[in-house]
Coordinates of C-alpha atoms in Angstrom, one line a residue:
M1 CA -4.6 60.0 22.1
D2 CA -8.4 60.3 21.8
I3 CA -10.1 59.4 25.1
A4 CA -13.8 58.9 25.9
V5 CA -15.2 59.2 29.4
L6 CA -18.6 57.6 30.4
I7 CA -20.2 59.8 33.0
K8 CA -23.5 59.4 34.8
Q9 CA -25.6 61.9 36.6
V10 CA -26.8 60.3 39.9
P11 CA -29.2 61.4 42.6
D12 CA -27.9 62.7 45.9
T13 CA -27.5 59.6 48.0
D14 CA -29.9 60.8 50.8
E15 CA -32.6 61.6 48.3
V16 CA -32.9 58.3 46.4
K17 CA -36.6 57.1 45.9
M18 CA -37.9 54.1 44.1
D19 CA -41.2 53.5 42.2
P20 CA -42.7 50.5 43.9
E21 CA -44.8 49.6 40.9
K22 CA -42.1 49.8 38.1
G23 CA -39.1 49.0 40.3
T24 CA -37.2 52.0 38.8
M25 CA -35.6 55.0 40.4
I26 CA -37.6 58.3 40.6
R27 CA -35.3 61.0 39.3
D28 CA -37.7 63.9 38.7
G29 CA -37.3 66.7 41.2
V30 CA -34.3 65.1 42.9
G31 CA -31.0 66.8 43.3
S32 CA -28.2 65.3 41.2
L33 CA -24.4 65.3 40.7
I34 CA -21.8 63.6 38.6
N35 CA -21.1 60.1 39.9
P36 CA -18.0 60.6 42.1
L37 CA -15.9 57.8 40.5
D38 CA -16.7 59.2 37.1
M39 CA -15.0 62.4 38.2
N40 CA -11.8 60.4 38.8
A41 CA -12.2 58.9 35.4
L42 CA -12.5 62.4 33.9
E43 CA -9.4 63.7 35.7
A44 CA -7.4 60.7 34.4
A45 CA -8.6 61.4 30.9
L46 CA -7.6 65.1 31.1
T47 CA -4.2 64.1 32.5
L48 CA -3.6 61.6 29.6
A49 CA -4.8 64.2 27.0
R50 CA -2.2 66.7 28.1
R51 CA 0.4 64.7 26.3
G52 CA -1.6 65.4 23.1
G53 CA -5.2 64.3 22.4
T54 CA -8.9 65.0 23.0
V55 CA -11.4 64.1 25.7
T56 CA -15.0 63.3 24.8
V57 CA -17.6 62.9 27.6
L58 CA -20.8 61.0 27.0
S59 CA -23.8 60.2 29.1
M60 CA -27.2 58.5 28.8
G61 CA -30.1 60.1 30.7
P62 CA -32.9 62.6 30.8
A63 CA -32.5 66.2 29.5
Q64 CA -31.2 67.3 32.9
A65 CA -28.1 65.2 32.4
E66 CA -26.8 68.0 30.2
R67 CA -25.8 69.8 33.4
A68 CA -23.4 67.0 34.2
L69 CA -21.9 67.2 30.7
R70 CA -21.5 71.0 30.9
E71 CA -19.6 70.5 34.2
A72 CA -17.3 68.1 32.5
L73 CA -16.7 70.7 29.7
A74 CA -16.0 73.3 32.3
L75 CA -13.3 71.0 33.7
G76 CA -11.6 70.7 30.3
A77 CA -13.4 68.1 28.2
D78 CA -13.4 68.9 24.4
R79 CA -16.7 67.4 23.4
A80 CA -19.9 66.4 25.1
L81 CA -22.5 63.8 23.8
L82 CA -25.9 63.2 25.4
L83 CA -28.0 60.2 24.7
S84 CA -31.5 61.2 25.6
D85 CA -34.7 59.5 24.5
R86 CA -37.8 58.2 26.2
A87 CA -37.1 54.9 24.5
F88 CA -34.0 54.5 26.7
A89 CA -35.9 54.8 30.0
G90 CA -35.9 51.9 32.4
A91 CA -32.7 50.4 30.9
D92 CA -30.7 47.9 33.0
T93 CA -26.9 47.7 32.7
W94 CA -27.0 45.5 29.6
A95 CA -29.4 47.8 27.6
T96 CA -27.5 50.9 28.9
A97 CA -24.1 49.4 27.8
K98 CA -25.5 48.5 24.4
V99 CA -26.6 52.1 23.7
L100 CA -23.3 53.6 25.0
A101 CA -21.3 51.2 22.9
T102 CA -23.3 52.0 19.8
L103 CA -22.6 55.7 20.2
L104 CA -18.9 55.1 21.0
D105 CA -18.6 53.1 17.8
K106 CA -20.5 55.8 15.8
T107 CA -18.4 58.8 17.1
G108 CA -15.0 57.1 17.6
P109 CA -12.6 55.6 17.2
F110 CA -11.2 56.1 20.8
D111 CA -7.8 54.9 22.0
V112 CA -9.0 54.7 25.7
I113 CA -12.4 54.6 27.3
L114 CA -12.6 55.5 30.9
A115 CA -15.4 55.2 33.5
G116 CA -15.9 55.0 37.2
E117 CA -15.8 51.6 38.8
K118 CA -19.4 51.8 39.7
A119 CA -22.3 54.3 40.2
T120 CA -23.6 55.3 43.6
D121 CA -27.2 54.6 42.5
G122 CA -26.6 51.0 41.4
E123 CA -23.3 49.7 42.8
T124 CA -23.1 47.0 40.1
G125 CA -19.9 47.8 38.3
Q126 CA -21.3 46.1 35.2
V127 CA -21.7 48.9 32.6
G128 CA -18.0 49.4 31.9
P129 CA -17.1 45.8 31.2
E130 CA -20.3 45.3 29.2
V131 CA -19.4 48.3 27.0
A132 CA -16.0 46.8 26.4
T133 CA -17.6 43.4 25.5
F134 CA -20.0 45.0 23.0
L135 CA -17.0 46.8 21.4
S136 CA -14.8 43.6 21.6
I137 CA -11.9 45.5 23.2
P138 CA -9.8 44.5 26.3
F139 CA -10.7 46.1 29.7
A140 CA -9.4 46.3 33.2
T141 CA -11.4 47.1 36.4
Y142 CA -10.4 48.5 39.9
V143 CA -7.7 50.6 38.3
S144 CA -5.7 52.8 40.8
R145 CA -2.8 53.8 38.5
I146 CA -2.5 54.5 34.8
E147 CA 0.6 55.0 32.6
A148 CA 0.5 55.5 28.8
S149 CA 3.3 54.6 26.4
D150 CA 3.7 53.9 22.7
E151 CA 3.1 50.2 23.5
G152 CA -0.2 50.7 25.1
I153 CA -1.6 51.3 28.6
T154 CA -0.1 49.9 31.8
V155 CA -2.4 49.9 34.8
R156 CA -2.3 48.9 38.5
R157 CA -5.4 47.1 39.8
T158 CA -6.3 47.1 43.4
V159 CA -7.5 43.7 44.3
E160 CA -8.1 41.8 47.6
E161 CA -4.6 40.1 47.5
G162 CA -2.8 43.5 46.9
Y163 CA -2.0 44.9 43.5
Q164 CA -2.0 43.5 40.0
H165 CA -0.2 45.1 37.1
L166 CA -1.5 44.7 33.5
R167 CA -0.5 46.0 30.1
L168 CA -3.3 46.5 27.6
P169 CA -3.2 47.4 23.9
C170 CA -5.2 50.3 22.6
P171 CA -8.1 50.6 22.2
C172 CA -9.1 49.5 25.7
L173 CA -11.5 50.4 28.5
L174 CA -10.7 51.1 32.1
T175 CA -12.9 51.5 35.2
V176 CA -11.2 53.4 38.0
L177 CA -11.2 53.9 41.8
H178 CA -11.1 56.9 44.0
D179 CA -7.4 56.5 44.9
L180 CA -6.3 57.0 41.2
N181 CA -6.3 60.8 41.6
E182 CA -7.9 63.9 43.1
P183 CA -10.5 65.5 40.8
S184 CA -9.8 69.1 39.9
M185 CA -12.2 72.1 40.4
P186 CA -13.3 74.2 37.4
T187 CA -11.9 77.6 36.8
L188 CA -14.0 80.7 36.1
A189 CA -12.9 80.6 32.5
G190 CA -13.8 76.9 32.4
K191 CA -17.3 77.5 33.8
K192 CA -17.9 80.2 31.1
R193 CA -16.7 77.8 28.4
G194 CA -19.0 75.0 29.8
R195 CA -22.0 77.2 29.6
R196 CA -21.4 78.3 26.0
A197 CA -20.2 74.9 24.6
Q198 CA -22.4 72.7 22.4
V199 CA -23.8 69.5 23.8
E200 CA -24.5 67.1 21.0
R201 CA -27.8 65.1 21.4
F202 CA -28.5 61.7 20.1
G203 CA -31.8 59.7 20.2
L204 CA -32.9 56.2 19.1
D205 CA -33.3 57.4 15.5
D206 CA -29.6 58.3 15.4
L207 CA -28.5 54.8 16.3
A208 CA -28.8 51.6 14.3
L209 CA -30.8 49.9 17.1
D210 CA -34.3 48.6 17.3
R211 CA -36.7 49.9 20.0
S212 CA -36.8 46.3 21.4
D213 CA -33.0 46.5 22.0
V214 CA -33.2 49.5 24.4
G215 CA -34.8 50.7 27.5
L216 CA -37.1 48.5 29.5
S217 CA -37.9 46.3 26.5
G218 CA -34.2 45.5 25.9
S219 CA -33.4 44.8 29.5
P220 CA -33.0 41.1 30.4
T221 CA -33.2 41.9 34.2
R222 CA -36.1 43.4 36.1
V223 CA -36.7 44.6 39.6
V224 CA -39.6 42.5 40.7
R225 CA -39.7 43.5 44.4
I226 CA -38.4 46.3 46.6
A227 CA -37.7 45.6 50.3
H228 CA -36.9 48.3 52.8
P229 CA -34.8 47.2 55.8
K230 CA -36.5 47.5 59.2
I231 CA -34.6 48.5 62.2
S232 CA -35.9 46.5 65.1
R233 CA -33.2 47.2 67.8
R234 CA -34.2 49.2 70.9
T235 CA -31.7 51.7 72.1
A236 CA -31.5 53.0 75.7
F237 CA -29.4 56.0 76.7
F238 CA -27.9 56.5 80.2
G239 CA -26.2 59.5 81.5
G240 CA -25.6 61.6 84.6
K241 CA -26.9 60.0 87.8
D242 CA -28.2 57.0 85.8
L243 CA -24.8 56.1 84.3
D244 CA -24.0 53.5 87.0
A245 CA -27.3 51.8 86.4
G246 CA -26.6 51.7 82.7
I247 CA -23.2 50.1 83.2
E248 CA -24.7 47.4 85.5
Q249 CA -27.3 46.7 82.8
V250 CA -24.7 46.3 80.1
I251 CA -22.7 44.0 82.3
G252 CA -25.8 42.0 83.0
L253 CA -26.5 41.6 79.3
L254 CA -22.9 40.5 78.6
R255 CA -23.0 37.9 81.3
E256 CA -26.4 36.7 80.1
K257 CA -24.9 36.1 76.6
A258 CA -21.8 34.4 78.2
L259 CA -19.6 37.2 76.9
L260 CA -18.4 38.3 80.3
Q261 CA -17.5 36.2 83.4
G262 CA -16.6 37.2 86.9
G263 CA -16.6 40.7 88.2
C264 CA -15.9 44.0 86.4
R265 CA -12.8 45.9 87.3
S266 CA -12.5 49.6 86.9

């Protein structure tokens, strides 16, 4: 079974910054890591491949995304592909999915394509299903269990009502949740292999796509305004000898809002 894993290098959550003019994320000089849910997808791919098969990881991003791919190689992936070109910059989920699907079609075929349910820097959950749509293959989201057989892939989806069980033919695409597995840590031998292994690079000229199909030009959605939430609440702290006064103030506020009636019993 040949498996592809879509991984994304995302900024550390506490360091995310936005360009107010372009409406795009500022990634230069920001610490980064592999999107956590993509690590679950990679672990699932490595588990499936132990029955016989290969694992290919691919990512679209700036040159620094090579570090994420090398980490995946250190964990056991067989092949790493990097889509990096200034023409891809500013892509929304649609333009990103189109480029990823084009490379998957060029370097495949793959029996299963895996990805995290969503990325921490976007939270849309759109890229996986859009890739499947471009490739015209079935897909399942919110996957929390995977079983492979000669008939195809059986998955359990975690949905609001409980669990849903589906059987999909191969090829198919799955986006996974945290509770699918526990990602492994690389071994020393794996880290050495990850540093030495080749990362194959692809740009716009390697794909049968027009410049207007990719990046900001090929993105049907735009960020037109960025709003930062303002915290307007006023917090008061009481302790020590002021504690009783604080309790009385809280009781008074609760009564004022008709949330407390009568006296307060200790």
